[in-house]
PDB file of C-alpha atoms and ligand atoms in Angstrom:
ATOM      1  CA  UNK T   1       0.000   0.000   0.000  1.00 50.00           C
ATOM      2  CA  UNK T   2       3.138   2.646   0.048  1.00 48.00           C
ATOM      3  CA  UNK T   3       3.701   2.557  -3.430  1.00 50.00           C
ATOM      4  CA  UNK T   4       0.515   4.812  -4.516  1.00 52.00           C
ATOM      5  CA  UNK T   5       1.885   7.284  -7.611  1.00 55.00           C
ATOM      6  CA  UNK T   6       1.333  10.393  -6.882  1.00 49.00           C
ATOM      7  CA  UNK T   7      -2.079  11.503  -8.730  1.00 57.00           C
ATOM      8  CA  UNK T   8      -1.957  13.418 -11.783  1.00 58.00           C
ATOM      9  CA  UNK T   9      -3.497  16.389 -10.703  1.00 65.00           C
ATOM     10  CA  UNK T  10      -2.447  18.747  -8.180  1.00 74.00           C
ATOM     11  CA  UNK T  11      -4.741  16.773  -5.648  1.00 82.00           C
ATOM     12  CA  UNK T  12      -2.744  15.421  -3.098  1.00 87.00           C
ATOM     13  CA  UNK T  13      -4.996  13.030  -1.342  1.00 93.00           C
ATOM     14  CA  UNK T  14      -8.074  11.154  -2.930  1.00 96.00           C
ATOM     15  CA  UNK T  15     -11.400  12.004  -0.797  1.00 97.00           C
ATOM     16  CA  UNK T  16     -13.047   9.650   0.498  1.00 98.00           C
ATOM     17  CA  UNK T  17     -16.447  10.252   1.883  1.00 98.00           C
ATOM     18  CA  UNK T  18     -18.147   7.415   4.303  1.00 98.00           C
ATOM     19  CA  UNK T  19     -22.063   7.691   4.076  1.00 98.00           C
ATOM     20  CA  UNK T  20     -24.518   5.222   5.411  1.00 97.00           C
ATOM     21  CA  UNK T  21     -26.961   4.538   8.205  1.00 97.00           C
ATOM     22  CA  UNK T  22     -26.477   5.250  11.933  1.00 95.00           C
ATOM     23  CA  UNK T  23     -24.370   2.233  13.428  1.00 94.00           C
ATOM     24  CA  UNK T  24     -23.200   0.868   9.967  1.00 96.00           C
ATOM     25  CA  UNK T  25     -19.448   1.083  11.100  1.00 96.00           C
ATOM     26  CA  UNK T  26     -18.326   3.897   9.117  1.00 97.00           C
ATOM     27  CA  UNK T  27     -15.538   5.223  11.622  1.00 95.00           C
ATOM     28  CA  UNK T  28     -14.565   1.868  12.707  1.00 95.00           C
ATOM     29  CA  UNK T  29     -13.768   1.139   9.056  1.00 97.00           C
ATOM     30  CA  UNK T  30     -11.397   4.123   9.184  1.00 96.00           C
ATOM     31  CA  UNK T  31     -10.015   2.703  12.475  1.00 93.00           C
ATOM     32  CA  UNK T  32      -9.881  -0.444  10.716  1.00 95.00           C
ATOM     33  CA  UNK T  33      -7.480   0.835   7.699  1.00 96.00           C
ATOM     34  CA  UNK T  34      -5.824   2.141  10.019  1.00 93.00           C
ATOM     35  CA  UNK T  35      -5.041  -0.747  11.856  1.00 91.00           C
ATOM     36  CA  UNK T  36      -4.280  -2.580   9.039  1.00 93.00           C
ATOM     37  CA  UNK T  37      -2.014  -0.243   7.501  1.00 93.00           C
ATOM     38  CA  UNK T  38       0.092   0.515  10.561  1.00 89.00           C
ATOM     39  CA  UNK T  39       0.139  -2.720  11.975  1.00 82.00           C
ATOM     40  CA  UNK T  40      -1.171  -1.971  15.508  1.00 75.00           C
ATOM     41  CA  UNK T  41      -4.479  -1.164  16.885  1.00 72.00           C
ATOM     42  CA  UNK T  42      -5.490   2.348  16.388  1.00 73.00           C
ATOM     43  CA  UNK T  43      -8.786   4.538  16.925  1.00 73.00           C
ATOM     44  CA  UNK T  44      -8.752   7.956  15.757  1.00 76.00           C
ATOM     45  CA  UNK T  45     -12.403   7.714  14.675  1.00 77.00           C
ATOM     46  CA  UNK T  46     -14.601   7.925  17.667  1.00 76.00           C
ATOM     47  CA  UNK T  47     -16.677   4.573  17.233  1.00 73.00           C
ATOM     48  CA  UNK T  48     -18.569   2.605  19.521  1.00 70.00           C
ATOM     49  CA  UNK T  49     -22.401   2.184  18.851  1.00 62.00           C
ATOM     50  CA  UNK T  50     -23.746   4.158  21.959  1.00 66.00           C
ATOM     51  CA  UNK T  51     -25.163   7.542  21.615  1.00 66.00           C
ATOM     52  CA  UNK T  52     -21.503   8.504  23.181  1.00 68.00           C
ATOM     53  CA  UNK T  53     -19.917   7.800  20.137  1.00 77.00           C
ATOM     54  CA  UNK T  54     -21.822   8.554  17.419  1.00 86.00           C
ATOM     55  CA  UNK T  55     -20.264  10.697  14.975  1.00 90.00           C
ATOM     56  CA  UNK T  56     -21.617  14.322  14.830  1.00 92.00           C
ATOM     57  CA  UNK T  57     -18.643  16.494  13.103  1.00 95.00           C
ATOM     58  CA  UNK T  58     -17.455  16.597   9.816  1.00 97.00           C
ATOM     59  CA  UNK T  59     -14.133  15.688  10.323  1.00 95.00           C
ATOM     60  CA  UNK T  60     -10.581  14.687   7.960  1.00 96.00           C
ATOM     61  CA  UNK T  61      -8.586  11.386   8.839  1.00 95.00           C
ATOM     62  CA  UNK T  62      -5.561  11.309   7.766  1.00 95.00           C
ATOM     63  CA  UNK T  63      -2.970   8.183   8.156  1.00 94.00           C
ATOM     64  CA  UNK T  64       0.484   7.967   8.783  1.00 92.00           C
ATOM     65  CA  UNK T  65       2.634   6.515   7.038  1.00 92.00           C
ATOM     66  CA  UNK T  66       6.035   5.517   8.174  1.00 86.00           C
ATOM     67  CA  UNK T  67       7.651   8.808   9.991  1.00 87.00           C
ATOM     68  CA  UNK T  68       5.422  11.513  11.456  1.00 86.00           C
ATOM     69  CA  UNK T  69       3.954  14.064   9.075  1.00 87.00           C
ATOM     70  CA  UNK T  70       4.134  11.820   6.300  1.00 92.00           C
ATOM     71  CA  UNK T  71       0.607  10.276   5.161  1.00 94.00           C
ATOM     72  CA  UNK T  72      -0.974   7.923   2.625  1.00 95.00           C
ATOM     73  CA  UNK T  73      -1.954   9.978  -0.425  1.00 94.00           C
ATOM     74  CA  UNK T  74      -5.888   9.333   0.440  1.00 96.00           C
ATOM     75  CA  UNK T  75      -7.555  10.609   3.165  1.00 97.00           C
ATOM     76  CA  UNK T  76     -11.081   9.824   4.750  1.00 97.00           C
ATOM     77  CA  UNK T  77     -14.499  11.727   5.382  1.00 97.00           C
ATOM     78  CA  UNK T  78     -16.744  10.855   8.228  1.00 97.00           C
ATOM     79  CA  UNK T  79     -20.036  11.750   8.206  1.00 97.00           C
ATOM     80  CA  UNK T  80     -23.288  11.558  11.124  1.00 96.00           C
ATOM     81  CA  UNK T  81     -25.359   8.211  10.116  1.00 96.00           C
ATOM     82  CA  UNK T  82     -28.552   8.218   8.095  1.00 97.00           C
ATOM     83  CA  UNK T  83     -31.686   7.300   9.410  1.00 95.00           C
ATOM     84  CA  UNK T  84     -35.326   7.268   8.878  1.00 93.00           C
ATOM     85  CA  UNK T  85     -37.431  10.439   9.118  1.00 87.00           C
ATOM     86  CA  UNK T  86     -36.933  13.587   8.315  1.00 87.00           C
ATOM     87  CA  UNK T  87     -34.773  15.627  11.381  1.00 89.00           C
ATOM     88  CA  UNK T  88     -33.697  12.808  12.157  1.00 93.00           C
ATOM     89  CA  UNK T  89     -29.727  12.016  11.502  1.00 95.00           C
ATOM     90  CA  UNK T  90     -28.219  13.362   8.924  1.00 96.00           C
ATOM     91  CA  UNK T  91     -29.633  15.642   6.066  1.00 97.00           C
ATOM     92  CA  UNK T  92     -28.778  14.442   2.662  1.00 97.00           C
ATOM     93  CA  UNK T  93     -28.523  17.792   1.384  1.00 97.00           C
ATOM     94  CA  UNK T  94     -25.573  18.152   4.041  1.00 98.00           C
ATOM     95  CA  UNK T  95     -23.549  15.231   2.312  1.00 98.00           C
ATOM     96  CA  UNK T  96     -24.342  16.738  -1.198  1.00 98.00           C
ATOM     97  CA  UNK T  97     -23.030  19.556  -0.208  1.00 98.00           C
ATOM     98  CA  UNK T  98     -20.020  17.824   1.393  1.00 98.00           C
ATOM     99  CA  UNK T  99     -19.517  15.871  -2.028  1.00 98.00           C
ATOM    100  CA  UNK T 100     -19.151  19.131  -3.850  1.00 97.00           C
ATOM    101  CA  UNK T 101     -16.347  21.034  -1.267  1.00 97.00           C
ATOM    102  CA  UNK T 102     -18.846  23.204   0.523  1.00 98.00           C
ATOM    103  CA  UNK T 103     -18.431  21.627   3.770  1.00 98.00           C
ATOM    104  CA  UNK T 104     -15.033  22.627   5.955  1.00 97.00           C
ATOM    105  CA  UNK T 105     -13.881  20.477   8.457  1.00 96.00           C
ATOM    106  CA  UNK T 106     -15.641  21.322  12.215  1.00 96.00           C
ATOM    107  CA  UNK T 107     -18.785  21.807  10.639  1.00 98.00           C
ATOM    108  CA  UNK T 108     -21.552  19.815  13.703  1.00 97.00           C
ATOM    109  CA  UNK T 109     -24.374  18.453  11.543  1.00 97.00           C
ATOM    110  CA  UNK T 110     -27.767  18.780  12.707  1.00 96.00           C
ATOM    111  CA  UNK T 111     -30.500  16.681  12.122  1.00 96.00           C
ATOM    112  CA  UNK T 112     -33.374  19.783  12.151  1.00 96.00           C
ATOM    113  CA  UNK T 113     -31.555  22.371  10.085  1.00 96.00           C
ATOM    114  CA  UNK T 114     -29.517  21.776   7.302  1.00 96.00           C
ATOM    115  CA  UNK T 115     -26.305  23.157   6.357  1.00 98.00           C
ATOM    116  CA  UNK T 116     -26.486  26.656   5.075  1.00 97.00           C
ATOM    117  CA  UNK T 117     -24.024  29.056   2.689  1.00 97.00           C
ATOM    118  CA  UNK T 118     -24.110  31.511   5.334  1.00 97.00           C
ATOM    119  CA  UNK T 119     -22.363  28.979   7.884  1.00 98.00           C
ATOM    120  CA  UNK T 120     -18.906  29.661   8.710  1.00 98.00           C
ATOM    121  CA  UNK T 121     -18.029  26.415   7.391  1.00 98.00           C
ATOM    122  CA  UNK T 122     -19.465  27.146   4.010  1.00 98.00           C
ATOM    123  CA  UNK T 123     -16.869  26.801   1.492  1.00 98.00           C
ATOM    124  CA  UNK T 124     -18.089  29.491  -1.420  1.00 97.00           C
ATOM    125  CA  UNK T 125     -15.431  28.146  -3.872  1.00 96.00           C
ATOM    126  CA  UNK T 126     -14.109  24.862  -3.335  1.00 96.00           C
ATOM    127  CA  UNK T 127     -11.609  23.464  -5.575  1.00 93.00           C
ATOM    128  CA  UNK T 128     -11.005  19.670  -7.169  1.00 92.00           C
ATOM    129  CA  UNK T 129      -8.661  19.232  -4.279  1.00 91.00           C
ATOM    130  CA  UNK T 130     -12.055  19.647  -1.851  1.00 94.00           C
ATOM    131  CA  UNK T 131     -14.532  17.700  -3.564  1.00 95.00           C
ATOM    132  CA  UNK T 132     -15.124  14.519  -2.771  1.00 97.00           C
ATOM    133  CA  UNK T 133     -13.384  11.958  -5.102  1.00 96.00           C
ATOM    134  CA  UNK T 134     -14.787   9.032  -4.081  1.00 97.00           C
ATOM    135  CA  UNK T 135     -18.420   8.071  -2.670  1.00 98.00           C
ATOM    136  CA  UNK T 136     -18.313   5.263  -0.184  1.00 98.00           C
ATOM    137  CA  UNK T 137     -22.029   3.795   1.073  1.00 98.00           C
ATOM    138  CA  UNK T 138     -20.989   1.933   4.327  1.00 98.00           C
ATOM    139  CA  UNK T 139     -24.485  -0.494   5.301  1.00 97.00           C
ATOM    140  CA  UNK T 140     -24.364  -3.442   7.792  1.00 97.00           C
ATOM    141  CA  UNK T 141     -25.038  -6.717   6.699  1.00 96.00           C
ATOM    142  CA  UNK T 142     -27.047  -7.719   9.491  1.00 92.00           C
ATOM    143  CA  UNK T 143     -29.238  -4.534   9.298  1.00 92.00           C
ATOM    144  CA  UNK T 144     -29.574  -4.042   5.419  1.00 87.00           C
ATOM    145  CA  UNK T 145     -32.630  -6.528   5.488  1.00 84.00           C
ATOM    146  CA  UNK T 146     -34.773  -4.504   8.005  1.00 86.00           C
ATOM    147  CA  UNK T 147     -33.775  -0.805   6.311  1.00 89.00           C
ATOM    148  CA  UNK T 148     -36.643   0.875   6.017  1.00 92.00           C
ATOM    149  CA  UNK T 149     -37.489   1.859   2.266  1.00 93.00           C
ATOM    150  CA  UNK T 150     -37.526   5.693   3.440  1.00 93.00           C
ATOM    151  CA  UNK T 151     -34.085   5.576   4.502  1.00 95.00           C
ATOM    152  CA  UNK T 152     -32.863   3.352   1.009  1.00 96.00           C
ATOM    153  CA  UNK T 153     -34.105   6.226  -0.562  1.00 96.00           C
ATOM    154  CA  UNK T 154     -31.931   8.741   0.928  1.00 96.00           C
ATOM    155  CA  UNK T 155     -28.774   6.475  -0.046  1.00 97.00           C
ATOM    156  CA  UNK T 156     -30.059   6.039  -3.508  1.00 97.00           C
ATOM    157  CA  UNK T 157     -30.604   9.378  -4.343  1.00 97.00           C
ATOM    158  CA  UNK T 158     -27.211  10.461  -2.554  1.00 98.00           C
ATOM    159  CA  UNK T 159     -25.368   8.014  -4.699  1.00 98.00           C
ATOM    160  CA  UNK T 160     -27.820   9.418  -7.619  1.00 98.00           C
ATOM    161  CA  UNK T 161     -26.186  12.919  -6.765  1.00 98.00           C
ATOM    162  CA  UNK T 162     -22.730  11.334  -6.889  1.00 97.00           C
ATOM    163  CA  UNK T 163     -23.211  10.467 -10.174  1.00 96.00           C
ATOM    164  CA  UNK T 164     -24.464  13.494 -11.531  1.00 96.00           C
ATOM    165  CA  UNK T 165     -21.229  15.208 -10.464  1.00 95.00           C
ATOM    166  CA  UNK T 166     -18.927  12.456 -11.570  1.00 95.00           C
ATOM    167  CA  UNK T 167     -17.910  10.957  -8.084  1.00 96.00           C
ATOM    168  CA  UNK T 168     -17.430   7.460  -8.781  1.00 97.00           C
ATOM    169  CA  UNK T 169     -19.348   5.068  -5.706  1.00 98.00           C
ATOM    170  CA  UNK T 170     -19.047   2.021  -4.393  1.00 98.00           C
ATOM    171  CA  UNK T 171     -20.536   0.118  -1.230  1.00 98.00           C
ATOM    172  CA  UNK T 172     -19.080  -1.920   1.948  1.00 98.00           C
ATOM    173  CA  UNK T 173     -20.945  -4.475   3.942  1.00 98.00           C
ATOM    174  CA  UNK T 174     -19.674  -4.343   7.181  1.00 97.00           C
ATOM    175  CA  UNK T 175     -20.191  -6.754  10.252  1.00 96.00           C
ATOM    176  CA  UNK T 176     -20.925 -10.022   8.191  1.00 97.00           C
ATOM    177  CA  UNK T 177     -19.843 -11.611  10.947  1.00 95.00           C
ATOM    178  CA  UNK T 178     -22.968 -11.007  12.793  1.00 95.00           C
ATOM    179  CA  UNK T 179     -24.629 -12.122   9.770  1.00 96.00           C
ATOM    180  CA  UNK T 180     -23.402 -15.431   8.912  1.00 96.00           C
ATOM    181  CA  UNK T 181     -22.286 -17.980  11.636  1.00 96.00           C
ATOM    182  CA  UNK T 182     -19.459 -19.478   9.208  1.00 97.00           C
ATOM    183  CA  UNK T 183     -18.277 -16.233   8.808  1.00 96.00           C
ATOM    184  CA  UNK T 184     -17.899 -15.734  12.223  1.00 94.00           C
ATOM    185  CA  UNK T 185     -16.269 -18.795  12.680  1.00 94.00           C
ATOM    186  CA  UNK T 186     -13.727 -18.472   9.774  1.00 95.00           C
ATOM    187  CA  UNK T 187     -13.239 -15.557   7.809  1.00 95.00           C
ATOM    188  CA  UNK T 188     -12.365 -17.176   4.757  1.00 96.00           C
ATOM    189  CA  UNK T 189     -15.844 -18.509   4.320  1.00 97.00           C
ATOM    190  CA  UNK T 190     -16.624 -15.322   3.361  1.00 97.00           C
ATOM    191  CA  UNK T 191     -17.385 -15.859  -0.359  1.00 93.00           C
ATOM    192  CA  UNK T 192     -18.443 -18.682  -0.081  1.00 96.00           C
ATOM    193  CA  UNK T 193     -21.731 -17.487   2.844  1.00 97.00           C
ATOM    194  CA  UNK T 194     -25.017 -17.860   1.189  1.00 97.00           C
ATOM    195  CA  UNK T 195     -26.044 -15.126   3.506  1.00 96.00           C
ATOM    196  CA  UNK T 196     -23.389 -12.905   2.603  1.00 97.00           C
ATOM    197  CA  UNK T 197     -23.999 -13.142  -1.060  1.00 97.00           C
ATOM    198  CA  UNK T 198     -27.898 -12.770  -0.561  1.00 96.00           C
ATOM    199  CA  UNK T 199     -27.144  -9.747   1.029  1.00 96.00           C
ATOM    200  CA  UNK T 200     -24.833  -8.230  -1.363  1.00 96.00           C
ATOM    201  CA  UNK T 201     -27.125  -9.082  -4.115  1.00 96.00           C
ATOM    202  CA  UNK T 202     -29.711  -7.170  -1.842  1.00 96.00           C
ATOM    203  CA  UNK T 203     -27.761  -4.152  -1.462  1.00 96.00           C
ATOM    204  CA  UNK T 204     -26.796  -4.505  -5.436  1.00 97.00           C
ATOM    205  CA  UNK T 205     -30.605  -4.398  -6.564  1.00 96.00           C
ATOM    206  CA  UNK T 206     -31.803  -1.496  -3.721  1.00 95.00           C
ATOM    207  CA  UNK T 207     -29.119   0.854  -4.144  1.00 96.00           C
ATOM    208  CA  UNK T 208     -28.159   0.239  -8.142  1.00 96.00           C
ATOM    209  CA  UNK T 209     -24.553  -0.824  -7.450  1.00 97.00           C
ATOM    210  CA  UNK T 210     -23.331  -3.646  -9.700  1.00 97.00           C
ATOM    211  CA  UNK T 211     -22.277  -6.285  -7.656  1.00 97.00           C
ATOM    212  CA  UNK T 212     -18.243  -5.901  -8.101  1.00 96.00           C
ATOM    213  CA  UNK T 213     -18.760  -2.706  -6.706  1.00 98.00           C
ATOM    214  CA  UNK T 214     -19.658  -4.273  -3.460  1.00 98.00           C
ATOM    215  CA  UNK T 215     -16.956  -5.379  -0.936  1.00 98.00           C
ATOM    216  CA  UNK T 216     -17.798  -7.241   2.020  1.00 98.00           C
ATOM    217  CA  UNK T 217     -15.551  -6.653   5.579  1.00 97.00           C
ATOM    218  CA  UNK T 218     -15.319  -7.681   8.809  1.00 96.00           C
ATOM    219  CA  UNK T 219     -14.146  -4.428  10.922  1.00 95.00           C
ATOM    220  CA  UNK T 220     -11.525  -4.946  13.782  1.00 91.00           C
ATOM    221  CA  UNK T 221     -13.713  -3.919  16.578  1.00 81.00           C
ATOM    222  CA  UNK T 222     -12.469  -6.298  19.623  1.00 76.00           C
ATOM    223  CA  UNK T 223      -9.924  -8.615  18.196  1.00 69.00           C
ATOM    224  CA  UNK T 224      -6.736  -7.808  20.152  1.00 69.00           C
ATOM    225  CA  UNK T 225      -4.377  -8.764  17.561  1.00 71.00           C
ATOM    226  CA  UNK T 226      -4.058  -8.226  13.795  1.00 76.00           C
ATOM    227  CA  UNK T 227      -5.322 -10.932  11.410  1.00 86.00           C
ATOM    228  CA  UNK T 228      -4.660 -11.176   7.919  1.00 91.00           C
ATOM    229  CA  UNK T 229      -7.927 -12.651   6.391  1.00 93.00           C
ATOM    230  CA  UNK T 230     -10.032  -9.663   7.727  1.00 94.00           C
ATOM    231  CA  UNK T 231      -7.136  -6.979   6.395  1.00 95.00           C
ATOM    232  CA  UNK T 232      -6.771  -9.178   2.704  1.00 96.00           C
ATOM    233  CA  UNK T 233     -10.521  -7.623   2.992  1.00 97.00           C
ATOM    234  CA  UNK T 234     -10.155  -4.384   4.634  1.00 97.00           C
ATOM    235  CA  UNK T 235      -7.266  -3.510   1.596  1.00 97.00           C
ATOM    236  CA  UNK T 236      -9.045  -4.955  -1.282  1.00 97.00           C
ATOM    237  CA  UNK T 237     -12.026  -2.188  -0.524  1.00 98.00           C
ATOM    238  CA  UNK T 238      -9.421   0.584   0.315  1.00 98.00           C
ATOM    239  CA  UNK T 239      -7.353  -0.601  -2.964  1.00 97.00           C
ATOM    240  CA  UNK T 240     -11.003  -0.004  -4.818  1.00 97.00           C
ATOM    241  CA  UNK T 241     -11.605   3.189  -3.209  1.00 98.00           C
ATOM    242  CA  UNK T 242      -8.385   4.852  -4.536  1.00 96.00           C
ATOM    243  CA  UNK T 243      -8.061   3.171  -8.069  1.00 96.00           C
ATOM    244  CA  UNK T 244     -11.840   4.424  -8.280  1.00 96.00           C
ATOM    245  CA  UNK T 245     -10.776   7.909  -6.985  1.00 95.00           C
ATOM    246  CA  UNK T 246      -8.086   7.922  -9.192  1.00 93.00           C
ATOM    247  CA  UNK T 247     -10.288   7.206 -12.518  1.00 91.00           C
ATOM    248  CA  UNK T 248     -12.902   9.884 -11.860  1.00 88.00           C
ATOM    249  CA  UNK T 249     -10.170  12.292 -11.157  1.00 88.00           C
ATOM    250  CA  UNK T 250      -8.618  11.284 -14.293  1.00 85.00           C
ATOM    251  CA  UNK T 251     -11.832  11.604 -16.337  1.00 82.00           C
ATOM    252  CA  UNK T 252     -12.523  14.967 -14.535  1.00 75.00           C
ATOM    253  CA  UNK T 253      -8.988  16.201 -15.644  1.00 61.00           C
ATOM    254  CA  UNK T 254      -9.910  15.540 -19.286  1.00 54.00           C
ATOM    255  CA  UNK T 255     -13.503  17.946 -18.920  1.00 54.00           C
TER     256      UNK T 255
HETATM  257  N1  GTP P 301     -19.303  -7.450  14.737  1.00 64.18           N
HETATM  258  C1  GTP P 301     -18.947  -6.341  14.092  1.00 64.18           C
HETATM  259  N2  GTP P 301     -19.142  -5.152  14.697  1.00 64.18           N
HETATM  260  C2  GTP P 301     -18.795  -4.027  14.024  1.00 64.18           C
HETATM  261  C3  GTP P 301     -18.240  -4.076  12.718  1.00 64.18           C
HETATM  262  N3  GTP P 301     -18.030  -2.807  12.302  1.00 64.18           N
HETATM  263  C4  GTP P 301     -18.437  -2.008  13.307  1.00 64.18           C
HETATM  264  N4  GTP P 301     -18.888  -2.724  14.358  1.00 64.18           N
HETATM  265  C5  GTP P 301     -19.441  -2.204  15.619  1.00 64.18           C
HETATM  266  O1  GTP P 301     -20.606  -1.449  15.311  1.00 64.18           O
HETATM  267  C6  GTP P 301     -20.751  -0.346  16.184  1.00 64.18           C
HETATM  268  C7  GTP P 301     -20.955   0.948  15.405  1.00 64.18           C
HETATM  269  O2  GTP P 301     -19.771   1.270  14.710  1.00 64.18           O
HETATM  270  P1  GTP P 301     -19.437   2.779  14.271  1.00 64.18           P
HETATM  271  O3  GTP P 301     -18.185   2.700  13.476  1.00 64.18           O
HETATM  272  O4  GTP P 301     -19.463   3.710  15.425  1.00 64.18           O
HETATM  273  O5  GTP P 301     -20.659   3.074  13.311  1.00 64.18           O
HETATM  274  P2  GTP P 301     -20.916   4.447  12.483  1.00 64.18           P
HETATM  275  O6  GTP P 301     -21.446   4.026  11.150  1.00 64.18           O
HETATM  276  O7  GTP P 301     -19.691   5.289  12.491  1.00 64.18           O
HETATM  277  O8  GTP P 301     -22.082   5.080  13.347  1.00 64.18           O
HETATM  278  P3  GTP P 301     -22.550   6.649  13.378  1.00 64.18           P
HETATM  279  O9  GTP P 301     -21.338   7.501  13.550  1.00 64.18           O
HETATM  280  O10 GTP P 301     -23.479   6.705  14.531  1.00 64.18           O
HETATM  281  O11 GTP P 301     -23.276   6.891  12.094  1.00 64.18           O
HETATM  282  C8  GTP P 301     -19.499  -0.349  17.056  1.00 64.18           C
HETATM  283  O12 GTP P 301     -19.817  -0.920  18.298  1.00 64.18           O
HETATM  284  C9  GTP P 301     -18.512  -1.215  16.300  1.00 64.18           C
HETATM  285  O13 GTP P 301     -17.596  -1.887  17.156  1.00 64.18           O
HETATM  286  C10 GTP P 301     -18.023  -5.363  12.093  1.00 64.18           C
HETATM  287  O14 GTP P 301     -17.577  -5.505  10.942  1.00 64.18           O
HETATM  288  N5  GTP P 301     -18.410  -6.450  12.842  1.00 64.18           N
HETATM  289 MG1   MG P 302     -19.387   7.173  13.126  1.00 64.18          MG
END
């Protein structure tokens, strides 16, 4: 994972933006690059699953990458979850807005009043470097079946908006260990689970993503050592993100 090129632009670090319902394990994902990629257990992403922990801010991760100061050319985007209802979690106009380099880092989403041009975290004129570069939708395998159709249709028509501006998007099913038993018992029955493929091909057909878009992963969230199996997965979706980032900000260099 050191050997990225640097991008052909003058962006510095691919975007990528985490979006999904409350819970999914959006920041533990981060965590869980992390970990992988420095080879120890890490948590810069406050993640947990109680109302503690749940992610409010808009906020950058960066990670490091050998010697301090130096840091993988991609960088993440956390966002507050989605949920049902309107006030409730996060707006989707917020994450639009987000996508196109509006939002500034600090901003405190709130669920009954959406983010405005007059906020001092408005961006007026972002750049390529602020956009988003790639669009990320993070759902939980054991949840996606029970997802109400209200809240499906605030990811679709995010990743619909992602489109429309040329962000490339992909999914990740996180916790399949809750939701197969074989998974949980070895990791590498993971394409071979019934349940796991039903579930991807669920997520496929509700939110239009083909299929090879999809990657499933198993987030470290209280293993106390690494392991390889869940990181061969953890890397093959980061390795998608970027090589995804990397086309649409090659195509967008060509408009
Ligand atoms: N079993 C299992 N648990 C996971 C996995 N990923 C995340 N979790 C747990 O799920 C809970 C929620 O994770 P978060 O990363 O905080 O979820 P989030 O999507 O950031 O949630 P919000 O910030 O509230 O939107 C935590 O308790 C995690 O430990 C996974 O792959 N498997
Ligand atoms: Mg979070």
């Amino acid at each position: 994972m050191g050997d990225f090129q640097p991008y052909q632009t003058d962006v510095e670090h691919i975007r990528i933006l985490l979006c999904g319902p409350s819970n999914a394990g959006k920041s533990t994902f981060i965590n869980s690059v992390e970990t992988a990629l420095r080879g120890r257990m890490t948590g810069q992403a406050l993640a947990g699953g109680d109302s503690d922990n749940l992610t409010t801010k808009y906020q950058t991760y960066k990670i490091q990458q050998g010697k301090p100061e130096s840091f993988y050319p991609f960088v993440f985007k956390d966002t507050m979850g989605l949920e049902k209802g309107q006030s409730r979690g996060i707006c989707v106009d917020d994450i639009k807005l987000a996508m196109k380099g509006h939002m500034k880092d600090g901003y405190v989403f709130n669920p009954h009043s959406p983010f405005k041009s007059t906020d001092p975290h408005y961006n007026n004129s972002p750049t390529l470097k602020e956009h988003t570069h790639v669009l990320v939708c993070v759902v939980s395998a054991g949840t996606l079946p029970i997802l109400s159709e209200e809240l499906l249709e605030k990811m679709r028509e995010l990743r619909l908006a992602a489109q429309e501006f040329g962000i490339p998007q992909m999914a990740i099913l996180t916790k399949i260990d809750e939701a197969c038993p074989d998974v949980q018992a070895d990791i590498k029955n993971v394409y071979r689970s019934k349940v796991v493929k039903d579930v991807m091909e669920t997520l496929s057909s509700s939110l239009d993503i083909p299929l090879d878009y999809i990657f499933p992963v198993k987030n470290y969230h209280c293993e106390i050592c690494a392991d390889e199996e869940m990181e061969k997965l953890i890397l093959t979706a980061l390795k998608q993100m970027i090589d995804f980032g990397k086309e649409g900000l090659a195509s967008r260099d060509l408009d």
